[in-house]
Coordinates of C-alpha atoms and ligand atoms in Angstrom, one line a residue:
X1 CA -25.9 -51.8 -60.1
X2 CA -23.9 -49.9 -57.8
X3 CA -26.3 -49.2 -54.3
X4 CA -24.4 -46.6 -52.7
X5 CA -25.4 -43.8 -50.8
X6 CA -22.5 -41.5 -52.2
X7 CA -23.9 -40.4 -55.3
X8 CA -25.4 -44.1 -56.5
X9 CA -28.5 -45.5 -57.1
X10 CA -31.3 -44.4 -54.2
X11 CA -32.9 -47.2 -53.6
X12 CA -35.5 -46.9 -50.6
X13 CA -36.1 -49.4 -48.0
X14 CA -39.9 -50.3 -49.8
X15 CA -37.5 -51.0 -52.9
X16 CA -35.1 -53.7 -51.9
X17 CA -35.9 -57.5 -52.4
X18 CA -36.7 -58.0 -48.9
X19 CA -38.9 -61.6 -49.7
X20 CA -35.9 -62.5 -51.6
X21 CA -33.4 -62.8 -48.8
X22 CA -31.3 -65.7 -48.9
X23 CA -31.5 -66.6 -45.1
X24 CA -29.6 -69.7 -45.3
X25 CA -26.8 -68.2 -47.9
X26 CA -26.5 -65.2 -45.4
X27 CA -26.4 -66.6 -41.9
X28 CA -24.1 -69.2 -43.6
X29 CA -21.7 -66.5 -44.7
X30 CA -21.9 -64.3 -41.8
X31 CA -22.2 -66.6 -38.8
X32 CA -21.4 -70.2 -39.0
X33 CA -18.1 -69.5 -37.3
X34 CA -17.8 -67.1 -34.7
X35 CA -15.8 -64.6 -35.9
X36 CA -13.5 -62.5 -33.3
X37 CA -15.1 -59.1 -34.4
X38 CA -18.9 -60.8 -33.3
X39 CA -16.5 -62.2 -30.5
X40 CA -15.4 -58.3 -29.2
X41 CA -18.9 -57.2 -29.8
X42 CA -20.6 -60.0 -27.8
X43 CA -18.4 -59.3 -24.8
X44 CA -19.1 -55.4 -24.9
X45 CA -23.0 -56.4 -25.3
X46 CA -22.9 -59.1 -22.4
X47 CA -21.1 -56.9 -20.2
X48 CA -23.3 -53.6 -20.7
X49 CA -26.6 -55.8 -19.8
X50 CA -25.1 -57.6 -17.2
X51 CA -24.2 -54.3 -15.2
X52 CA -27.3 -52.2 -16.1
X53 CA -29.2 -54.7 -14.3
X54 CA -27.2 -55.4 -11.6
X55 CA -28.4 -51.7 -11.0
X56 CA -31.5 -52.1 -12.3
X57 CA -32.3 -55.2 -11.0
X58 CA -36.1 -55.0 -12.0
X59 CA -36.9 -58.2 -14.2
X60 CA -37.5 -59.4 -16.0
X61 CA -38.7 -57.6 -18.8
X62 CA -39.8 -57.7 -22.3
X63 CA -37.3 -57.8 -25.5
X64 CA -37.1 -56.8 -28.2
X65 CA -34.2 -57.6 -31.6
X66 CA -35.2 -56.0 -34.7
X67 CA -34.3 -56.7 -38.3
X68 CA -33.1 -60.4 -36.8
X69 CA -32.6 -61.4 -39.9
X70 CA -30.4 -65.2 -40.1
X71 CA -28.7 -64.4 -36.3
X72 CA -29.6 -65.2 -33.2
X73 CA -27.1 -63.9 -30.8
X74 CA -28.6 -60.7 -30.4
X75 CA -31.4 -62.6 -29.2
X76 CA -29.5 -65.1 -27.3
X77 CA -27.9 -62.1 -25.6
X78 CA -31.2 -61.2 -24.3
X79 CA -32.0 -64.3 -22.7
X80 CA -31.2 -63.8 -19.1
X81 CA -33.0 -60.7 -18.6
X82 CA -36.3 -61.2 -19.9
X83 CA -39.5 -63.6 -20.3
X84 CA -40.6 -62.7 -23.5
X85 CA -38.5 -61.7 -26.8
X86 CA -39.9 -60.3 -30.1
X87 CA -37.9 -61.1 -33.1
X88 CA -39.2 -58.2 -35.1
X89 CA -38.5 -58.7 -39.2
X90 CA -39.9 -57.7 -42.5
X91 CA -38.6 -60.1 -44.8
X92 CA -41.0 -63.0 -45.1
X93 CA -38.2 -65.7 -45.6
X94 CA -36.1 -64.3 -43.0
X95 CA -39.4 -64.9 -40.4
X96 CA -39.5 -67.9 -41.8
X97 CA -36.1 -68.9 -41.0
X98 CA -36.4 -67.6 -37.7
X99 CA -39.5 -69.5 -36.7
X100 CA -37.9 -72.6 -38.1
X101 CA -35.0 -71.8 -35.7
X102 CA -37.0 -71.2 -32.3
X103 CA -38.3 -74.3 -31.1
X104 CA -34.4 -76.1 -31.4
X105 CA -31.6 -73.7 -32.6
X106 CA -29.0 -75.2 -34.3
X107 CA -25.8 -76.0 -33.3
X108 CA -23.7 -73.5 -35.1
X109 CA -24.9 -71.3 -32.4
X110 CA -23.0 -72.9 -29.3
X111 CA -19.7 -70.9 -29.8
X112 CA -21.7 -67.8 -29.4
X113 CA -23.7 -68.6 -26.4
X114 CA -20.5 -69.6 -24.7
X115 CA -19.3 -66.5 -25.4
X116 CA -22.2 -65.3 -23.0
X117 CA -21.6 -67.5 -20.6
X118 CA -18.3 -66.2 -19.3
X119 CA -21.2 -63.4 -17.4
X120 CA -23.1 -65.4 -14.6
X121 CA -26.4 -64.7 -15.1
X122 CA -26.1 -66.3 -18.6
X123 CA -24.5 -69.5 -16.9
X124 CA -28.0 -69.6 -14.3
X125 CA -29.6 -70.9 -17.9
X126 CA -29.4 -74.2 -17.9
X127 CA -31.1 -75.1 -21.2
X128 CA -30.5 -72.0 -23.6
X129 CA -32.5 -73.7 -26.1
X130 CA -35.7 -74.5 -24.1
X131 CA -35.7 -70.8 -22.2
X132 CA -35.0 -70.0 -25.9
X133 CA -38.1 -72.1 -27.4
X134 CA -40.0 -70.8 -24.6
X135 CA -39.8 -67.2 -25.0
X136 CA -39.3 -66.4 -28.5
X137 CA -41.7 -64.9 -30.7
X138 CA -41.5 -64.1 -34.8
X139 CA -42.8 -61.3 -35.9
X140 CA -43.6 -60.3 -39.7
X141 CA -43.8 -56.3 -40.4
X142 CA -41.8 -53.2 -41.0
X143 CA -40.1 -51.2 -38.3
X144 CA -41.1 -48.2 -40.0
X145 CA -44.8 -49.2 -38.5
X146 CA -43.8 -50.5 -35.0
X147 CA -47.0 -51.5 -33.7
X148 CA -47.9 -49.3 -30.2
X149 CA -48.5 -52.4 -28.5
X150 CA -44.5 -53.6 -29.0
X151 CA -43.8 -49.9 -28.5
X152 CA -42.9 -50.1 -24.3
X153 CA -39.7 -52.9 -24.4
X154 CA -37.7 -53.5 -21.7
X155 CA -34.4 -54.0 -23.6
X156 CA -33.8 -54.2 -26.9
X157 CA -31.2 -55.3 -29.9
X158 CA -31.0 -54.0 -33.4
X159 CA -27.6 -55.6 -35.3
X160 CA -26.5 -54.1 -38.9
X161 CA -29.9 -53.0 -39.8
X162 CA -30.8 -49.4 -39.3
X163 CA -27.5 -48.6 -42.3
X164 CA -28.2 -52.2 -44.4
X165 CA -31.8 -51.0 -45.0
X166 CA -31.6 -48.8 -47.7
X167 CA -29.1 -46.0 -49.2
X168 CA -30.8 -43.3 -47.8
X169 CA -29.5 -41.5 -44.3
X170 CA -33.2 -40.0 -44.0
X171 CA -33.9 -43.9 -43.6
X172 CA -31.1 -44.5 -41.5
X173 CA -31.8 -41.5 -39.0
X174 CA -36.0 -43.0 -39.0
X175 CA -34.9 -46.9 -38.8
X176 CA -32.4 -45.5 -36.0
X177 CA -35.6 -43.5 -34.0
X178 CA -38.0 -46.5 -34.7
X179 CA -35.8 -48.3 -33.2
X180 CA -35.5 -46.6 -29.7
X181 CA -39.5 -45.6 -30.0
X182 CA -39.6 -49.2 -29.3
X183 CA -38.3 -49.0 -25.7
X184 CA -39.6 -47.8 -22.3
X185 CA -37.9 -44.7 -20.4
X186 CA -34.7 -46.2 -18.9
X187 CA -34.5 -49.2 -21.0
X188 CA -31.0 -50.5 -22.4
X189 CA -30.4 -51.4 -25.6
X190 CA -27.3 -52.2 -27.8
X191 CA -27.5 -51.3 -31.5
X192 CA -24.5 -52.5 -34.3
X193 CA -23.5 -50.8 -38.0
X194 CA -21.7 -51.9 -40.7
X195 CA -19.2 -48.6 -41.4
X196 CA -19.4 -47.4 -44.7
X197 CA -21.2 -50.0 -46.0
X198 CA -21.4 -49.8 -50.2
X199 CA -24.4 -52.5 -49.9
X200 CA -24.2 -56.5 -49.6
X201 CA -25.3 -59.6 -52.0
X202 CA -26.9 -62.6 -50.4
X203 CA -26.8 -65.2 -52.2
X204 CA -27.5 -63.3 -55.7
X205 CA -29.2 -60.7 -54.6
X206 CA -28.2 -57.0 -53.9
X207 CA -29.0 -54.8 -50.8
X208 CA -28.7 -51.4 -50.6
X209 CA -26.9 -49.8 -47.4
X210 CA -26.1 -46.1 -46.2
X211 CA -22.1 -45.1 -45.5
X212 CA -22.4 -43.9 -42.0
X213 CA -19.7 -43.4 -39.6
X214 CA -19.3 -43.3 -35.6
X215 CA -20.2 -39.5 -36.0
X216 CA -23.2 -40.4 -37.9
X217 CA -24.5 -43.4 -35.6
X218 CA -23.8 -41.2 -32.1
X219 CA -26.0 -38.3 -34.2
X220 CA -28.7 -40.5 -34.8
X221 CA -28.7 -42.1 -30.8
X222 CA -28.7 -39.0 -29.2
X223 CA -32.0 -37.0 -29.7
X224 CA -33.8 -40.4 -28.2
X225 CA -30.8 -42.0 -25.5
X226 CA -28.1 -41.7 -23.4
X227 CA -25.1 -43.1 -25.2
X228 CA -22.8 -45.0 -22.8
X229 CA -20.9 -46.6 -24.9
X230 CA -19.6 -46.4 -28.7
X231 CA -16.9 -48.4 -30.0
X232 CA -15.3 -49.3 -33.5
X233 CA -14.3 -52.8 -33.9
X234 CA -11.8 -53.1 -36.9
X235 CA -11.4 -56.2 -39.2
X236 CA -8.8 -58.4 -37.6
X237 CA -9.4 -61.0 -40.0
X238 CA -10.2 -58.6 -42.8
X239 CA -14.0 -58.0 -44.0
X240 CA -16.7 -60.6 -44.1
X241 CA -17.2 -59.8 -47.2
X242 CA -16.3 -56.5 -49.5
X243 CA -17.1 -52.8 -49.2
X244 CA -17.1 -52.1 -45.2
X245 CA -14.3 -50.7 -43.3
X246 CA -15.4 -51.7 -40.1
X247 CA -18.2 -52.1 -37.4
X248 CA -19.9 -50.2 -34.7
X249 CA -21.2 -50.9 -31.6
X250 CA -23.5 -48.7 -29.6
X251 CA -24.5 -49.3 -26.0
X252 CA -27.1 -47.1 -24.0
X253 CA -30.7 -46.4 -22.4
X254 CA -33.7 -45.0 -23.9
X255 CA -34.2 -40.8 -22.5
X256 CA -37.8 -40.2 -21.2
X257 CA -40.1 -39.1 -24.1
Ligands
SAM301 C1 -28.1 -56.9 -43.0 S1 -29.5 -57.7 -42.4 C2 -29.1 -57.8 -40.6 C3 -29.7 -59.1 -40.0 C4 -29.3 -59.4 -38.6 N1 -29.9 -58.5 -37.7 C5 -27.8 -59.5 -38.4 O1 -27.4 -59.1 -37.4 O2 -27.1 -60.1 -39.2 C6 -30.8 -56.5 -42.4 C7 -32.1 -57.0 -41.9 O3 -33.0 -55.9 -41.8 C8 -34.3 -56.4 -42.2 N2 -35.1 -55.3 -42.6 C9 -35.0 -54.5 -43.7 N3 -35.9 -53.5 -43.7 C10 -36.7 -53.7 -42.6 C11 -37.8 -53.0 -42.1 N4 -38.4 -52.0 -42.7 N5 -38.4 -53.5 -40.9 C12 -37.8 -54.6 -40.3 N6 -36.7 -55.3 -40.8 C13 -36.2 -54.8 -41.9 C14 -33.9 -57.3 -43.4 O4 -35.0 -58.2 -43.8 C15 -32.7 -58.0 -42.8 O5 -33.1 -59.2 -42.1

């Protein structure tokens, strides 16, 4: 089955296997080494938050990463800047996962909060894993019905989801708004994309995705935020895995509604 968005199969977002996820098979894949392109991104990310609120040094605040999925260092990049975080997630064995991970994440992590650390205010946490445990929450349901009360975040994450949702750019323009309709005025967020994605297996399974470029992703930002950053990482050690040319990294703060 070919799930592209270039004259493929459509397959809508209510249409993918999302119970079927292979958590362990994907986080396993994608993140038990820290890979130099995370590396790049998770400087950019640190960085961004570190100086918004060393401007806006009201906090902390509530966060917000949705579609975690099988990572954490969206999350983990969140950390320092707020009290409570909302992993936000539709698939029921990805929650699952994700609750399993909160009260003592595992060790594969490490390289990637130490990547953090080289910022200060990450370094003022002395036990990542008990501020972790203690303000982490998992929650099951679709970002397509953000409930209001999760609807006024402080900061907020979204990583490879928004384009690995399903084929359709409709989708990936809503996902995209959902997104930002989950922050307050002001609020700074950081949001990653797979570049022309053709769709992903995990484990045996196959997810559909939407080809979108850095055009395509500073398109979708703008009618919501001010984009202050936008980069394109490459694939210095080639791709993770095939049918991506790259990845993109967006960096900004929500516009008033
Ligand atoms: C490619 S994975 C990305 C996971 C993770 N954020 C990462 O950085 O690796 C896409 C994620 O989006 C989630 N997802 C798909 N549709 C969703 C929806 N409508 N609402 C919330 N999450 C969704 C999937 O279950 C999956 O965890």
């Amino acid at each position: 089955m070919d799930l592209t968005s270039e004259g493929g199969t459509l397959c809508l977002n209510r249409d993918a296997p999302w119970d079927s996820f292979d958590s362990q098979s994907y986080t396993r894949h994608n993140y038990s080494v820290l890979r130099p392109d995370d590396e790049e991104i998770i400087n950019v990310v640190r960085d961004y938050f570190a100086d918004h609120f060393r401007t806006n040094p009201e906090r902390p605040v509530s966060g917000i990463d949705v579609g975690a999925g099988a990572n954490l260092y969206p999350a983990l990049s969140l950390l320092p800047w707020c009290d409570e975080i909302t992993l936000y997630e539709r698939s029921a064995r990805n929650a699952a996962w994700l609750r399993d991970q909160v009260p003592h994440y595992g060790r594969s992590w490490d390289p990637f909060w130490q990547v953090l650390r080289k910022e200060e205010e990450y370094q003022d946490i002395a036990d990542p894993r008990a501020r972790f445990a203690d303000s982490v929450t998992v929650e099951e349901g679709d970002l397509f019905r953000l409930p209001h009360r999760l609807r006024h975040q402080g900061i907020g994450t979204m990583f490879f989801v928004a384009e690995s949702l399903s084929t359709s750019h409709r989708e990936f323009e809503g996902a995209v708004a959902a997104f930002l309709g989950s922050l307050a005025p002001g609020a700074p967020f950081a949001a990653a994309f797979m570049e022309n994605s053709g769709g992903y297996l995990v484990g045996t399974e196959l997810f559909p995705a939407c080809e979108v470029d850095s055009a395509e992703v500073e398109a979708s930002l703008e009618p919501h935020a001010t984009v202050d950053a936008l980069e394109r990482f490459g694939l210095p050690e080639g791709p993770v895995r095939e049918g991506y040319t790259g990845m993109i990294l967006a960096c900004g703060r929500r516009d008033p509604a």
